Each structure stands twice: as C-alpha cells, then as structure tokens.
Amino acid sequence: MNDRETTSPAGATPAKSAVVARRALRDGVYDAILEKLLDGSAPPGSSLGIDPLARELQVSPTPVREALVQLEHTGLVSRVALKGYRVAPPLSPEQLRELFDMRGILEVAAVERAAERAEDLLPELRVAHAQHVLAAHNVRQRRGDGERPPDYADMREYFAADWEFHLTIIRAAGNRFLTEAAESLNTHVHRLRQTAHHGILDMDQALSEHAAILAAFESGDRELLRSTMRDHLSAVAHRVSVDG
C-alpha cells in the first residue's frame, strides 16, 4: 500500500484524481488499522505510533494520521496529550449496558416497521440466515477437532454474517436515518467481541435465536416478533456479561 503508486481514473482531471486517490488510500489505511484493533494484534492500551504504522503499511504519515483521527471518533482509539494515540480499553460494563440498550431501542423499532414489508423482506432474510449458518459451518471446519481456540481470522466471516442478518432487518424498516444509526454502531458491535471473547461459544445459540426471529417474521405475529428480537438481544447481552 504505497501512496506514491496511484493512477488516474480514465477521464478524470488531475485534481479530482488526486482527491479520489487520497481518499481511497486513507480508507485503506483506516481498514488496515481497524483490522489490527479487532484481530488483537494491537491490544487494548497499546500505543499506535504514526511513524511505525506508516512504515508497516508502506505509506506516508499523513493518511495514518487521518485514519487515527477517524478512529478516535469511533471510540476505538484515544489520543493522550504528549503521548499520541493508544488503543482504547475494552468496553466497560456500563458501556455494554448502554450499547445493548441502544440496540434494543433501535432494533425492536426496526422489526416493527420491517414487519409491514415482511413479504419483500423474507427472501432476503432467509438468504442472510443461510449465509450465517454457512459461516458458522466454515468456522467449525477450519477449527477441525475443536481443540484450537478461535481467532479473529476464523471468526471474521461469521461476525460479518451475524451483523448482516440484523442489518437486513434494519434496512427493511425503510428509514435511512435508522439505518445510518445502526451502521454507526458497527465498530462498537465488533468492539464488544474484543471485550468478551465468547464468539465460538455462542454460535449455536445465536443461530437458533436468529432462526426464531426468521420464523416470527414468517408467522406474521408482530408481538412474537418484538419479543423474539428483545429476547435475542437480552440473551446476547447476558452471554457477553458472563464471559466478559
């Protein structure tokens, strides 16, 4: 990833091409640092030096600095006066409670609205659930006999499929601001995986709970749908608090 090796899109003016290339580079650096935060290679409390990261990613310090400013807004990193950036500590019990409170408010509202579009939603939600089941199967296959503990590389596809199931419902609510609010929680939802390394332990429960939500949509029972989503989020919060 070298910021000196960029090409201009066909037909773009040099000025516009430079802006696009710089934005793409910054986003690539952001994703690379985010990966380090979520896979555990940059553990909570560790320092994030701009120059070392620039050398590691083979870029200039500028896109690294810009990416760290972005990450500071997510709460994943913090800036300490005269000491630079550090990986934020794990979510506290209070923060976890607030996160699940917010998810409950947002996602129960989403299922109520998505229920009005259940006929259109169901095919897409069935696909999302099938992809989640497949991702869980792939994790089990990679782990073989189950003796090796899971790592982030094992769980990446599974985490993405899990969250995509929820986003499929939220998008079906038909409110762009609701969707934006949910997507803004994405890094925090992944961050709770850092806080409680329970991923492999609750795969069966999560799949079963998602299947129940899908069945509730199929039944057309809106009260069942609301209670099923509330029960799922409550169960996840409990598992996190027990394992965290």
Short mmCIF file of C-alpha atoms in Angstrom, two decimals:
data_model
loop_
_atom_site.label_atom_id
_atom_site.label_comp_id
_atom_site.label_asym_id
_atom_site.label_seq_id
_atom_site.Cartn_x
_atom_site.Cartn_y
_atom_site.Cartn_z
CA MET A 1 0.00 0.00 0.00
CA ASN A 2 2.14 2.84 -1.30
CA ASP A 3 0.70 6.33 -1.55
CA ARG A 4 3.12 7.20 -4.35
CA GLU A 5 1.75 4.45 -6.58
CA THR A 6 -1.61 5.81 -7.72
CA THR A 7 -3.16 6.00 -11.17
CA SER A 8 -5.73 8.39 -12.57
CA PRO A 9 -9.19 7.09 -13.49
CA ALA A 10 -9.90 7.47 -17.21
CA GLY A 11 -11.26 10.89 -18.00
CA ALA A 12 -10.64 12.35 -14.53
CA THR A 13 -8.90 15.67 -14.17
CA PRO A 14 -5.59 15.53 -12.25
CA ALA A 15 -7.04 17.46 -9.29
CA LYS A 16 -10.11 15.21 -8.96
CA SER A 17 -7.99 12.10 -9.47
CA ALA A 18 -5.67 13.15 -6.65
CA VAL A 19 -8.60 13.69 -4.28
CA VAL A 20 -10.11 10.28 -5.12
CA ALA A 21 -6.75 8.53 -4.78
CA ARG A 22 -6.05 10.18 -1.43
CA ARG A 23 -9.48 9.27 -0.09
CA ALA A 24 -9.07 5.66 -1.24
CA LEU A 25 -5.64 5.50 0.40
CA ARG A 26 -6.94 6.94 3.67
CA ASP A 27 -9.83 4.45 3.67
CA GLY A 28 -7.41 1.60 3.01
CA VAL A 29 -5.20 2.67 5.90
CA TYR A 30 -8.27 3.03 8.13
CA ASP A 31 -9.35 -0.53 7.30
CA ALA A 32 -5.84 -1.89 7.92
CA ILE A 33 -5.60 -0.26 11.37
CA LEU A 34 -9.16 -1.31 12.24
CA GLU A 35 -8.17 -4.89 11.41
CA LYS A 36 -5.30 -4.66 13.89
CA LEU A 37 -7.67 -3.41 16.58
CA LEU A 38 -10.19 -6.18 16.05
CA ASP A 39 -7.85 -9.13 15.49
CA GLY A 40 -5.98 -8.48 18.75
CA SER A 41 -2.59 -7.63 17.22
CA ALA A 42 -2.98 -4.14 18.73
CA PRO A 43 -4.36 -4.98 22.20
CA PRO A 44 -6.18 -2.51 24.47
CA GLY A 45 -3.81 0.03 25.99
CA SER A 46 -1.06 -0.42 23.41
CA SER A 47 0.36 2.61 21.63
CA LEU A 48 -0.30 3.39 17.98
CA GLY A 49 2.66 5.32 16.67
CA ILE A 50 2.06 7.19 13.43
CA ASP A 51 5.56 6.65 12.05
CA PRO A 52 5.75 2.91 12.89
CA LEU A 53 2.32 2.34 11.34
CA ALA A 54 3.33 4.31 8.25
CA ARG A 55 6.41 2.12 7.84
CA GLU A 56 4.42 -1.08 8.40
CA LEU A 57 1.76 -0.09 5.85
CA GLN A 58 4.32 1.47 3.46
CA VAL A 59 2.58 4.83 3.28
CA SER A 60 3.39 8.37 4.36
CA PRO A 61 2.36 9.51 7.88
CA THR A 62 -0.47 11.71 6.55
CA PRO A 63 -3.08 9.01 5.77
CA VAL A 64 -2.18 7.23 9.02
CA ARG A 65 -2.80 10.43 10.99
CA GLU A 66 -6.12 10.97 9.18
CA ALA A 67 -7.21 7.38 9.83
CA LEU A 68 -6.39 7.65 13.54
CA VAL A 69 -8.46 10.84 13.81
CA GLN A 70 -11.38 8.93 12.27
CA LEU A 71 -10.87 6.02 14.64
CA GLU A 72 -10.80 8.36 17.61
CA HIS A 73 -14.39 9.36 16.77
CA THR A 74 -15.47 5.70 16.95
CA GLY A 75 -14.05 5.33 20.46
CA LEU A 76 -11.72 2.54 19.38
CA VAL A 77 -8.61 4.67 19.94
CA SER A 78 -7.89 7.62 22.19
CA ARG A 79 -5.40 10.45 21.95
CA VAL A 80 -3.30 11.10 25.03
CA ALA A 81 -1.65 14.52 25.36
CA LEU A 82 2.07 14.34 24.54
CA LYS A 83 1.86 10.56 24.13
CA GLY A 84 -0.01 10.10 20.86
CA TYR A 85 -2.68 7.51 20.18
CA ARG A 86 -3.48 4.39 22.18
CA VAL A 87 -5.92 1.53 21.69
CA ALA A 88 -8.95 2.21 23.87
CA PRO A 89 -9.63 -0.10 26.82
CA PRO A 90 -12.35 -2.75 26.45
CA LEU A 91 -15.95 -1.65 26.83
CA SER A 92 -16.85 -1.23 30.48
CA PRO A 93 -19.93 -2.96 31.95
CA GLU A 94 -21.75 0.38 31.85
CA GLN A 95 -20.85 0.91 28.20
CA LEU A 96 -22.02 -2.60 27.36
CA ARG A 97 -25.36 -1.91 29.06
CA GLU A 98 -25.72 1.32 27.12
CA LEU A 99 -24.82 -0.39 23.84
CA PHE A 100 -27.43 -3.10 24.27
CA ASP A 101 -29.97 -0.56 25.47
CA MET A 102 -29.42 1.37 22.25
CA ARG A 103 -29.61 -1.79 20.15
CA GLY A 104 -32.86 -2.74 21.86
CA ILE A 105 -34.44 0.65 21.18
CA LEU A 106 -33.26 0.66 17.56
CA GLU A 107 -33.76 -2.97 16.57
CA VAL A 108 -37.18 -3.50 18.15
CA ALA A 109 -38.36 -0.36 16.34
CA ALA A 110 -36.83 -1.78 13.15
CA VAL A 111 -38.66 -5.13 13.35
CA GLU A 112 -41.96 -3.33 13.95
CA ARG A 113 -41.50 -1.34 10.74
CA ALA A 114 -39.95 -4.21 8.76
CA ALA A 115 -42.97 -6.39 9.61
CA GLU A 116 -45.01 -4.16 7.30
CA ARG A 117 -42.74 -5.26 4.44
CA ALA A 118 -42.35 -8.89 5.51
CA GLU A 119 -43.33 -10.32 2.13
CA ASP A 120 -40.49 -8.46 0.40
CA LEU A 121 -38.06 -8.93 3.29
CA LEU A 122 -38.41 -12.68 3.82
CA PRO A 123 -36.46 -13.91 0.75
CA GLU A 124 -33.51 -11.65 1.61
CA LEU A 125 -33.67 -12.54 5.31
CA ARG A 126 -33.67 -16.27 4.51
CA VAL A 127 -30.52 -15.75 2.43
CA ALA A 128 -28.88 -13.76 5.24
CA HIS A 129 -29.68 -16.52 7.73
CA ALA A 130 -28.36 -19.20 5.36
CA GLN A 131 -25.12 -17.26 4.98
CA HIS A 132 -24.82 -17.02 8.76
CA VAL A 133 -25.32 -20.80 9.06
CA LEU A 134 -22.71 -21.39 6.35
CA ALA A 135 -20.23 -19.05 8.04
CA ALA A 136 -20.65 -20.98 11.31
CA HIS A 137 -20.10 -24.25 9.45
CA ASN A 138 -16.91 -22.85 7.89
CA VAL A 139 -15.61 -21.86 11.33
CA ARG A 140 -16.16 -25.39 12.60
CA GLN A 141 -14.46 -26.84 9.53
CA ARG A 142 -11.39 -24.63 9.95
CA ARG A 143 -11.12 -25.50 13.62
CA GLY A 144 -11.15 -29.21 12.91
CA ASP A 145 -11.36 -31.17 16.15
CA GLY A 146 -12.27 -28.05 18.13
CA GLU A 147 -9.16 -28.11 20.29
CA ARG A 148 -7.69 -24.95 18.76
CA PRO A 149 -9.25 -21.78 20.23
CA PRO A 150 -10.85 -19.42 17.69
CA ASP A 151 -9.02 -16.34 16.47
CA TYR A 152 -10.22 -13.29 14.59
CA ALA A 153 -9.29 -14.77 11.21
CA ASP A 154 -11.54 -17.74 11.95
CA MET A 155 -14.42 -15.57 13.09
CA ARG A 156 -14.30 -12.66 10.60
CA GLU A 157 -16.79 -14.15 8.11
CA TYR A 158 -19.05 -15.34 10.92
CA PHE A 159 -19.16 -11.93 12.64
CA ALA A 160 -19.94 -10.21 9.32
CA ALA A 161 -22.79 -12.65 8.55
CA ASP A 162 -24.19 -12.29 12.07
CA TRP A 163 -24.33 -8.49 11.80
CA GLU A 164 -25.64 -8.63 8.21
CA PHE A 165 -28.70 -10.57 9.44
CA HIS A 166 -29.54 -7.67 11.75
CA LEU A 167 -28.80 -5.02 9.10
CA THR A 168 -31.08 -6.80 6.62
CA ILE A 169 -33.99 -6.27 9.02
CA ILE A 170 -32.99 -2.69 9.83
CA ARG A 171 -32.70 -1.71 6.16
CA ALA A 172 -36.15 -3.22 5.53
CA ALA A 173 -37.61 -0.75 8.03
CA GLY A 174 -37.35 1.81 5.23
CA ASN A 175 -35.87 4.64 7.28
CA ARG A 176 -32.48 5.87 6.13
CA PHE A 177 -31.73 7.54 9.46
CA LEU A 178 -32.49 4.35 11.35
CA THR A 179 -30.09 2.52 9.03
CA GLU A 180 -27.40 5.17 9.48
CA ALA A 181 -27.75 4.94 13.26
CA ALA A 182 -27.37 1.16 13.11
CA GLU A 183 -24.34 1.33 10.83
CA SER A 184 -22.71 3.83 13.19
CA LEU A 185 -22.87 1.12 15.87
CA ASN A 186 -20.92 -1.31 13.70
CA THR A 187 -17.49 -0.70 15.22
CA HIS A 188 -18.92 -0.90 18.73
CA VAL A 189 -20.69 -4.16 17.96
CA HIS A 190 -17.35 -5.56 16.77
CA ARG A 191 -15.60 -3.99 19.73
CA LEU A 192 -17.70 -6.00 22.15
CA ARG A 193 -16.11 -9.09 20.58
CA GLN A 194 -12.83 -7.71 21.98
CA THR A 195 -14.45 -7.29 25.37
CA ALA A 196 -15.85 -10.82 25.60
CA HIS A 197 -14.11 -13.50 23.55
CA HIS A 198 -17.25 -15.65 23.52
CA GLY A 199 -17.78 -15.83 19.73
CA ILE A 200 -17.32 -19.55 19.21
CA LEU A 201 -19.19 -20.38 22.42
CA ASP A 202 -22.47 -18.76 21.42
CA MET A 203 -22.64 -19.71 17.76
CA ASP A 204 -25.34 -22.35 18.29
CA GLN A 205 -27.41 -20.03 20.49
CA ALA A 206 -27.11 -17.10 18.06
CA LEU A 207 -28.10 -19.26 15.08
CA SER A 208 -31.08 -20.64 16.98
CA GLU A 209 -32.18 -17.16 18.05
CA HIS A 210 -31.87 -15.82 14.50
CA ALA A 211 -33.92 -18.78 13.26
CA ALA A 212 -36.61 -17.85 15.79
CA ILE A 213 -36.65 -14.25 14.52
CA LEU A 214 -36.98 -15.52 10.95
CA ALA A 215 -39.84 -17.82 11.99
CA ALA A 216 -41.56 -14.90 13.75
CA PHE A 217 -41.45 -12.88 10.51
CA GLU A 218 -42.89 -15.88 8.66
CA SER A 219 -45.71 -16.22 11.21
CA GLY A 220 -46.83 -12.61 10.82
CA ASP A 221 -47.25 -12.33 14.59
CA ARG A 222 -45.90 -8.87 15.39
CA GLU A 223 -45.92 -9.25 19.15
CA LEU A 224 -44.00 -12.52 18.82
CA LEU A 225 -41.56 -10.74 16.52
CA ARG A 226 -40.94 -7.93 19.01
CA SER A 227 -40.48 -10.32 21.92
CA THR A 228 -38.20 -12.63 19.91
CA MET A 229 -35.87 -9.78 18.99
CA ARG A 230 -35.88 -8.47 22.57
CA ASP A 231 -35.14 -11.97 23.86
CA HIS A 232 -32.24 -12.39 21.41
CA LEU A 233 -30.58 -9.10 22.35
CA SER A 234 -31.10 -9.82 26.04
CA ALA A 235 -29.52 -13.26 25.64
CA VAL A 236 -26.50 -11.85 23.79
CA ALA A 237 -26.05 -9.18 26.47
CA HIS A 238 -26.18 -11.87 29.16
CA ARG A 239 -23.61 -14.03 27.39
CA VAL A 240 -21.29 -11.05 26.99
CA SER A 241 -21.62 -10.09 30.67
CA VAL A 242 -20.94 -13.67 31.78
CA ASP A 243 -17.91 -14.17 29.54
CA GLY A 244 -16.55 -10.61 29.63
#
